[in-house]
Coordinates of C-alpha atoms in Angstrom, one line a residue:
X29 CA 0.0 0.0 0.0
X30 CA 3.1 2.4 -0.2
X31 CA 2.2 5.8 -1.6
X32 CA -1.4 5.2 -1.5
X33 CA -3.3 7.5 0.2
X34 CA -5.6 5.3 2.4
X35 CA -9.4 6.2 3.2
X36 CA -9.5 4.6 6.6
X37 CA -10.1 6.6 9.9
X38 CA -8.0 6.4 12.3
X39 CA -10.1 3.5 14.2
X40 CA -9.5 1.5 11.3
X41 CA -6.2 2.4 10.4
X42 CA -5.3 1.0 13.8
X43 CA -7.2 -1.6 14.1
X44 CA -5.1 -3.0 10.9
X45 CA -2.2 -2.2 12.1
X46 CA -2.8 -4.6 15.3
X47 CA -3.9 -7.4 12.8
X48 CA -0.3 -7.4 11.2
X49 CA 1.4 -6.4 14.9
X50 CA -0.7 -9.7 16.3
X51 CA 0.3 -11.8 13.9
X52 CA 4.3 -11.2 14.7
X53 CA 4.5 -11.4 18.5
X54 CA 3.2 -13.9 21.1
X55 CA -0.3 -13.7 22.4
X56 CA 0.8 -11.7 26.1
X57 CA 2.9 -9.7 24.7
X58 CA 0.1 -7.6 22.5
X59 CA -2.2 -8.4 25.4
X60 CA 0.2 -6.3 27.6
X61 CA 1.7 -3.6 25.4
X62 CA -1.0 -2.9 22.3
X63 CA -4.0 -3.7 23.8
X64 CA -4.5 -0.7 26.6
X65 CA -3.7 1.4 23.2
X66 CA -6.1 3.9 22.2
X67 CA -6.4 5.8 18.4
X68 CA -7.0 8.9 19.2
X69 CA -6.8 10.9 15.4
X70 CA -5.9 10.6 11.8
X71 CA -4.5 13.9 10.1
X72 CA -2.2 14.0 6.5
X73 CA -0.8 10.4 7.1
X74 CA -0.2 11.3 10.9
X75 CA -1.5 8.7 13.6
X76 CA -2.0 10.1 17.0
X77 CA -2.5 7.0 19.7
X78 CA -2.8 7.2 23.4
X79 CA -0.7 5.5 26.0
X80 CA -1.0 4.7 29.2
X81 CA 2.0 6.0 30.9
X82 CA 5.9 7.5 29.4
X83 CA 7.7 4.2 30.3
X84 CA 4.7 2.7 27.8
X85 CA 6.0 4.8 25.2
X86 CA 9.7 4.5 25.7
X87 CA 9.3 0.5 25.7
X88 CA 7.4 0.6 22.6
X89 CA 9.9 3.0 20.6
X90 CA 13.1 0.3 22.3
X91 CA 11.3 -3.0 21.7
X92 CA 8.8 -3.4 18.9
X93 CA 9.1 0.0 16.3
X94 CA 10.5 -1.5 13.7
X95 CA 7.5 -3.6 13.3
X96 CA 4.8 -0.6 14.1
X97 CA 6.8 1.2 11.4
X98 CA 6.2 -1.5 9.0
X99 CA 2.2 -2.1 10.2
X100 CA 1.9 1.8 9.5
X101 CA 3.9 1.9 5.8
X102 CA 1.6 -1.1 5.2
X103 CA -1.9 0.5 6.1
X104 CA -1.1 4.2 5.7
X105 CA 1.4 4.4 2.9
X106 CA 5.2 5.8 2.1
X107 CA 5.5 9.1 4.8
X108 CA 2.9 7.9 7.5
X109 CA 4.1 9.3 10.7
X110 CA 3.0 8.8 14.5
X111 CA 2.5 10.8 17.8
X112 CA 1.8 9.4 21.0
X113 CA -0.4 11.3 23.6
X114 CA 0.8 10.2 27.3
X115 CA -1.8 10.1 29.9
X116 CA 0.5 11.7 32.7
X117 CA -2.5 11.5 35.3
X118 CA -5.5 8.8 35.6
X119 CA -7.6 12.1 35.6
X120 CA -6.3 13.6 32.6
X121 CA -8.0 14.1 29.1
X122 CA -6.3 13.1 26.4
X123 CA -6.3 16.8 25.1
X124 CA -4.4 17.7 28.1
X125 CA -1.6 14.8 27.7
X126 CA 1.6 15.6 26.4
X127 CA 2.6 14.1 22.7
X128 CA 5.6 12.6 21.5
X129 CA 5.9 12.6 17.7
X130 CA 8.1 9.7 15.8
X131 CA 8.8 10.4 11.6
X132 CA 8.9 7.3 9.7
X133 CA 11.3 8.2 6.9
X134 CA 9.6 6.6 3.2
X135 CA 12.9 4.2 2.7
X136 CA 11.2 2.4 5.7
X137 CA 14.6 2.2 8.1
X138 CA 14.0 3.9 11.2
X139 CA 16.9 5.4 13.3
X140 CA 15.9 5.9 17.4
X141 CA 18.5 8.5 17.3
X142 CA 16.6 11.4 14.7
X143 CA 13.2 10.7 16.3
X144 CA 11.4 13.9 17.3
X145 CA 10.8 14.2 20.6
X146 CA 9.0 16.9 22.4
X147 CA 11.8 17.7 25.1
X148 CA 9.8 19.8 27.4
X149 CA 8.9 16.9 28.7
X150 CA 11.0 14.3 30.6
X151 CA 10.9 11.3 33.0
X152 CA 10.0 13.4 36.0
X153 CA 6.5 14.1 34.6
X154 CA 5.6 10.5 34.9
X155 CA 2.7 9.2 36.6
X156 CA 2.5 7.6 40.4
X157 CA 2.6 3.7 40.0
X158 CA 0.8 1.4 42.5
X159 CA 3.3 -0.1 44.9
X160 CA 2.0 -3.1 45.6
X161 CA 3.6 -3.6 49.3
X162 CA 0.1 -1.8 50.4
X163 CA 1.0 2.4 49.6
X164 CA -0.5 3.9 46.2
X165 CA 0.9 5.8 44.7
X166 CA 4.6 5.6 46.6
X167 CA 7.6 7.3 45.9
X168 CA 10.6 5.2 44.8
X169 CA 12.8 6.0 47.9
X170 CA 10.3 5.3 50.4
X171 CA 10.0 1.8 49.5
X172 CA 10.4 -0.8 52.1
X173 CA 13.2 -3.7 51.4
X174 CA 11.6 -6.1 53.3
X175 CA 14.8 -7.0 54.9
X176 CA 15.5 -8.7 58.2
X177 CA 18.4 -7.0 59.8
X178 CA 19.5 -10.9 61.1
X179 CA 20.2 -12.2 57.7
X180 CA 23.8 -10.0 56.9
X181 CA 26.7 -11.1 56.1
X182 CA 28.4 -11.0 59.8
X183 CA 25.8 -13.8 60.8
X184 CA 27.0 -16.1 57.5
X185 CA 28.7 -19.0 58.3
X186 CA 31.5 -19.6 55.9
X187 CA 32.3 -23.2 54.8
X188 CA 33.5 -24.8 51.4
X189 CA 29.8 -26.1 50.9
X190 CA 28.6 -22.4 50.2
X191 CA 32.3 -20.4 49.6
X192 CA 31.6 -19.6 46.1
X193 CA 28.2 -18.4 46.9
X194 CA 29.2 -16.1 49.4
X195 CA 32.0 -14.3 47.7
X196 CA 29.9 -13.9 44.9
X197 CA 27.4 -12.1 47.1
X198 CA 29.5 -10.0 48.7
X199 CA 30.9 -9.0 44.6
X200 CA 27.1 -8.0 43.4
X201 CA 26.6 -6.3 47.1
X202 CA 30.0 -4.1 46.7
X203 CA 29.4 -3.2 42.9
X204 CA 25.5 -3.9 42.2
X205 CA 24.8 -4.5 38.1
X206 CA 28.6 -3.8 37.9
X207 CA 29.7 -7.2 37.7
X208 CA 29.4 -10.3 35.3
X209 CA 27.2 -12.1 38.0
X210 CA 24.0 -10.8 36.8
X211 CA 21.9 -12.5 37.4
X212 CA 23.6 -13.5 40.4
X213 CA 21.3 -17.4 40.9
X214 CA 21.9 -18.9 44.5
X215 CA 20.5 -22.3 44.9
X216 CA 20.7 -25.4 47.0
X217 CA 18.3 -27.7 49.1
X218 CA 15.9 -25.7 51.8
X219 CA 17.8 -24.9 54.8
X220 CA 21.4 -24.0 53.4
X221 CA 21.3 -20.6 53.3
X222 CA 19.7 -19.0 50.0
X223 CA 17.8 -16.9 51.5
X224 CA 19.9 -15.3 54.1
X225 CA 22.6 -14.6 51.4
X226 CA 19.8 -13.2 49.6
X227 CA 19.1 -11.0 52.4
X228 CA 22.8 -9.8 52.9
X229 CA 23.3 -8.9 50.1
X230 CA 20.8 -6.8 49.9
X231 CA 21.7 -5.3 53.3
X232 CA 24.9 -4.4 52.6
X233 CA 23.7 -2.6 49.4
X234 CA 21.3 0.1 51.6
X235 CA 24.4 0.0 53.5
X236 CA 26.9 1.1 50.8
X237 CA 24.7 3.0 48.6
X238 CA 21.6 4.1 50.5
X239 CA 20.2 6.3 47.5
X240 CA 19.6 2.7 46.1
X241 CA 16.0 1.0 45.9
X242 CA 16.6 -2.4 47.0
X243 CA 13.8 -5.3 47.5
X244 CA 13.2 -8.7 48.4
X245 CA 10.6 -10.6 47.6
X246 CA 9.4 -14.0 47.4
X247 CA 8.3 -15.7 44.0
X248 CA 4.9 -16.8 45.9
X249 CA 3.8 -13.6 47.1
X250 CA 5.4 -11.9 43.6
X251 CA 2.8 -14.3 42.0
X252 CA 0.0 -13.1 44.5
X253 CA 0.6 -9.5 43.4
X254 CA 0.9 -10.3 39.8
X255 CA -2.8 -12.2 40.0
X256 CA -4.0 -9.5 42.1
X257 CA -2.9 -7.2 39.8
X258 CA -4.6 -8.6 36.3
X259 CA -8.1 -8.9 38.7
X260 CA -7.7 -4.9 39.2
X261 CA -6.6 -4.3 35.6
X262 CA -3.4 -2.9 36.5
X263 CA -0.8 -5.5 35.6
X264 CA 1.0 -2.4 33.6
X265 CA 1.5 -0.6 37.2
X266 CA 2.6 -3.8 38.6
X267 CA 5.1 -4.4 35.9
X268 CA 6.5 -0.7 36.0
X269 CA 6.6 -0.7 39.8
X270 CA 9.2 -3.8 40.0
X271 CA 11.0 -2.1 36.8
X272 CA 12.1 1.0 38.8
X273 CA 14.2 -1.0 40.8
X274 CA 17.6 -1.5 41.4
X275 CA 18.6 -4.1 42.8
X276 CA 15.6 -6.6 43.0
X277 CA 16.0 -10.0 45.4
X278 CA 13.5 -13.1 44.2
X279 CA 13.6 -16.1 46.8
X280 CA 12.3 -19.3 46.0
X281 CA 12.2 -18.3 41.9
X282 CA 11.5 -22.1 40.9
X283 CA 8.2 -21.1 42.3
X284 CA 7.0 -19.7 39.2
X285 CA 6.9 -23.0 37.7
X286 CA 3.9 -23.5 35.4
X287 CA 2.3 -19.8 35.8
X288 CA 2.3 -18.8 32.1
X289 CA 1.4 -15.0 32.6
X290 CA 3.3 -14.5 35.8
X291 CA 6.6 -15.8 34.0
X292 CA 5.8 -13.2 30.8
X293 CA 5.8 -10.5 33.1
X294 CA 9.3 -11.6 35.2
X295 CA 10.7 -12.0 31.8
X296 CA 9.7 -8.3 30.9
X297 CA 10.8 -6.9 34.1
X298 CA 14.2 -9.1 33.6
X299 CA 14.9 -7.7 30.6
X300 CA 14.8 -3.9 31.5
X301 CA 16.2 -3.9 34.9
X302 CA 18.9 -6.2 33.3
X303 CA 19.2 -3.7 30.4
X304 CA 19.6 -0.4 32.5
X305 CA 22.3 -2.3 34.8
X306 CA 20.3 -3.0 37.6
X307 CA 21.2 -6.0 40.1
X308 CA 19.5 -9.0 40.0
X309 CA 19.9 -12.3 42.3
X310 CA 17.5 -15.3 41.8
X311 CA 17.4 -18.4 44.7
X312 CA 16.0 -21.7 43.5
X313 CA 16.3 -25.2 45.0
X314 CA 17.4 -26.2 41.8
X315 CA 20.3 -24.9 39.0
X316 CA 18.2 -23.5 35.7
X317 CA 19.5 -26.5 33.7
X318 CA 17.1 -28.5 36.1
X319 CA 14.1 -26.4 36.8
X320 CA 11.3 -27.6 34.5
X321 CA 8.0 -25.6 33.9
X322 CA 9.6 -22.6 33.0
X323 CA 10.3 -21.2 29.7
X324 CA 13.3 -21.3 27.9
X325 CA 13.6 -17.8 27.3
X326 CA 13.7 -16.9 31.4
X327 CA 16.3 -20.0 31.2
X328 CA 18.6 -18.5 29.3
X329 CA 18.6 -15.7 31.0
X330 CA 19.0 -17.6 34.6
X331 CA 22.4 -18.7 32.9
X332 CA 23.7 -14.8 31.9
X333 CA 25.6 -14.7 35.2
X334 CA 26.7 -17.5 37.9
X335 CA 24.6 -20.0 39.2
X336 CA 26.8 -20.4 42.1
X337 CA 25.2 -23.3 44.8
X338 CA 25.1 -24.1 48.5
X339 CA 25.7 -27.4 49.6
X340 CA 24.9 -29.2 52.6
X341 CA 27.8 -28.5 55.2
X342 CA 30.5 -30.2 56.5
X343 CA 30.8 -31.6 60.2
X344 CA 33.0 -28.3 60.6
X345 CA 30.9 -26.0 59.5
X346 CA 27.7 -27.5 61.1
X347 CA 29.5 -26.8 64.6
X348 CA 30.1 -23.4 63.8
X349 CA 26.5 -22.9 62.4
X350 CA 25.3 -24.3 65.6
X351 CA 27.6 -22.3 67.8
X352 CA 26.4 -19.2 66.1
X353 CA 22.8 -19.9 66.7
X354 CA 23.7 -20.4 70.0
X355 CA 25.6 -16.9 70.8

């Protein structure tokens, strides 16, 4: 349809453009990032759509324009061109949102460096998310770590069952998303320590760089919040909640085993907090090579950094566990 003027209204224009988008990507993901879209106009080859929040927009423009380029050249013709309008508040009309406007040269390649971008308007105008440790509408640096103060590295017991594990922890806890253990995947049978290395690290982090938004969180209630989430319709404040994190703690991971949508939305927050350097560490009672019920995508990833595991102790160490338990 290149360098035919099209007779569609905007309504139409996007809806075809989601019929060639669907037929490209899986199922969740045009659930999560297409469907909450909304055409607003049509004007001289121009789409204007409306998106939920500025992260929406940016995740859009970094993960899937090349193919909303090619939907739009398809349906609207050679020089079709498209603005987002950003709700910045739940309140707001979409006459009073900001808009972000993205050229789509005729040749069809599209370079994320010449976009144009209305730069009044930055990352600080973005909307309150839904924390979903109980405050609406938090601010990032008031959010709780869920840390027990018991679980540092002091109170560790050090043994060659769980050596590597530990001096990996204590890397990712001096130079968070700095170092090639990210993801940083602890694991070992129940009881061995997972969790309280989980814990340190994330201890010592607030320690050394309290500016830092650090959390732990285990993969059952992470799975609670997700469902809770998709029953509220706000899975998209749930997913850009856990994104603004930096250095984000999942015990128990293997626990998302089998939960289809939950996993779709980990990967999604994997891949950006991974992407923008942030600090991951994963526990499981198993090494990804022998977790089943997950998809091989989030197993790949699992695998980026050092699966580094705790084994049961020695007599040694046992004695020292249970004198330190005792003090």
């Amino acid at each position: 349809m290149e360098g035919i003027e099209t007779k569609l209204d905007h309504k139409q224009v996007w809806s075809e453009c989601l019929s060639y988008i669907q037929a490209s990507i899986p199922g969740n993901d045009f659930r999560t990032w297409f469907e909450p879209i909304v055409p607003l106009k049509l004007e001289n080859k121009v789409l204007t759509i409306q998106v939920p929040t500025y992260y929406f927009y940016e995740f859009i423009e970094e993960q899937y324009i090349k193919l909303v380029s090619t939907a739009l050249r398809e349906v609207i013709g050679s020089g079709a061109k498209l603005e987002y309008s950003v709700v910045m508040e739940r309140s707001s009309a979409p006459s009073a949102s900001p808009t972000y406007t993205v050229n789509y040269p005729a040749s069809g390649k599209h370079d994320l460096r010449n976009r144009a971008v209305d730069k009044k308007y930055g990352r600080q105008d973005q909307p309150n998310i839904r924390n979903p440790f109980i405050i609406p509408g938090v601010k990032k640096l008031n959010i709780d770590p869920q840390l027990n103060p018991e679980y540092s590295f002091e109170n560790f017991v050090e043994g060659d069952c769980n050596r590597l594990a530990r001096s990996a922890s204590e890397a990712v806890a001096k130079n968070p998303g700095k170092t090639a253990f990210n993801p940083l995947f602890l694991y070992g049978n129940s009881g061995l320590g997972k969790t309280h290395l989980g814990q340190a690290i994330g201890i010592e982090v607030k320690r050394l760089y309290p500016e830092k938004t650090v959390l732990y969180v285990s993969a059952n209630k992470f799975t609670t919040q997700y469902t809770d989430s998709v029953a509220r319709n706000s899975a998209n404040d749930f997913m850009h909640f856990y994104q603004m994190i930096d250095v984000l703690i999942i015990d128990d991971i293997h626990e998302l085993a089998g939960k289809e949508g939950t996993q779709n939305t980990f990967f999604h927050i994997f891949n950006h907090l991974h992407q923008s350097g942030k600090q991951l560490v994963l526990t499981s009672d198993k090494a990804p090579v022998d977790l089943k019920g997950m998809k091989e995508r989030l197993l790949t990833r699992f695998k980026w950094g050092l699966p580094a595991d705790l084994q049961s102790p020695d007599y040694e160490t046992r004695v020292e566990i249970l004198k330190n338990k005792n003090l």
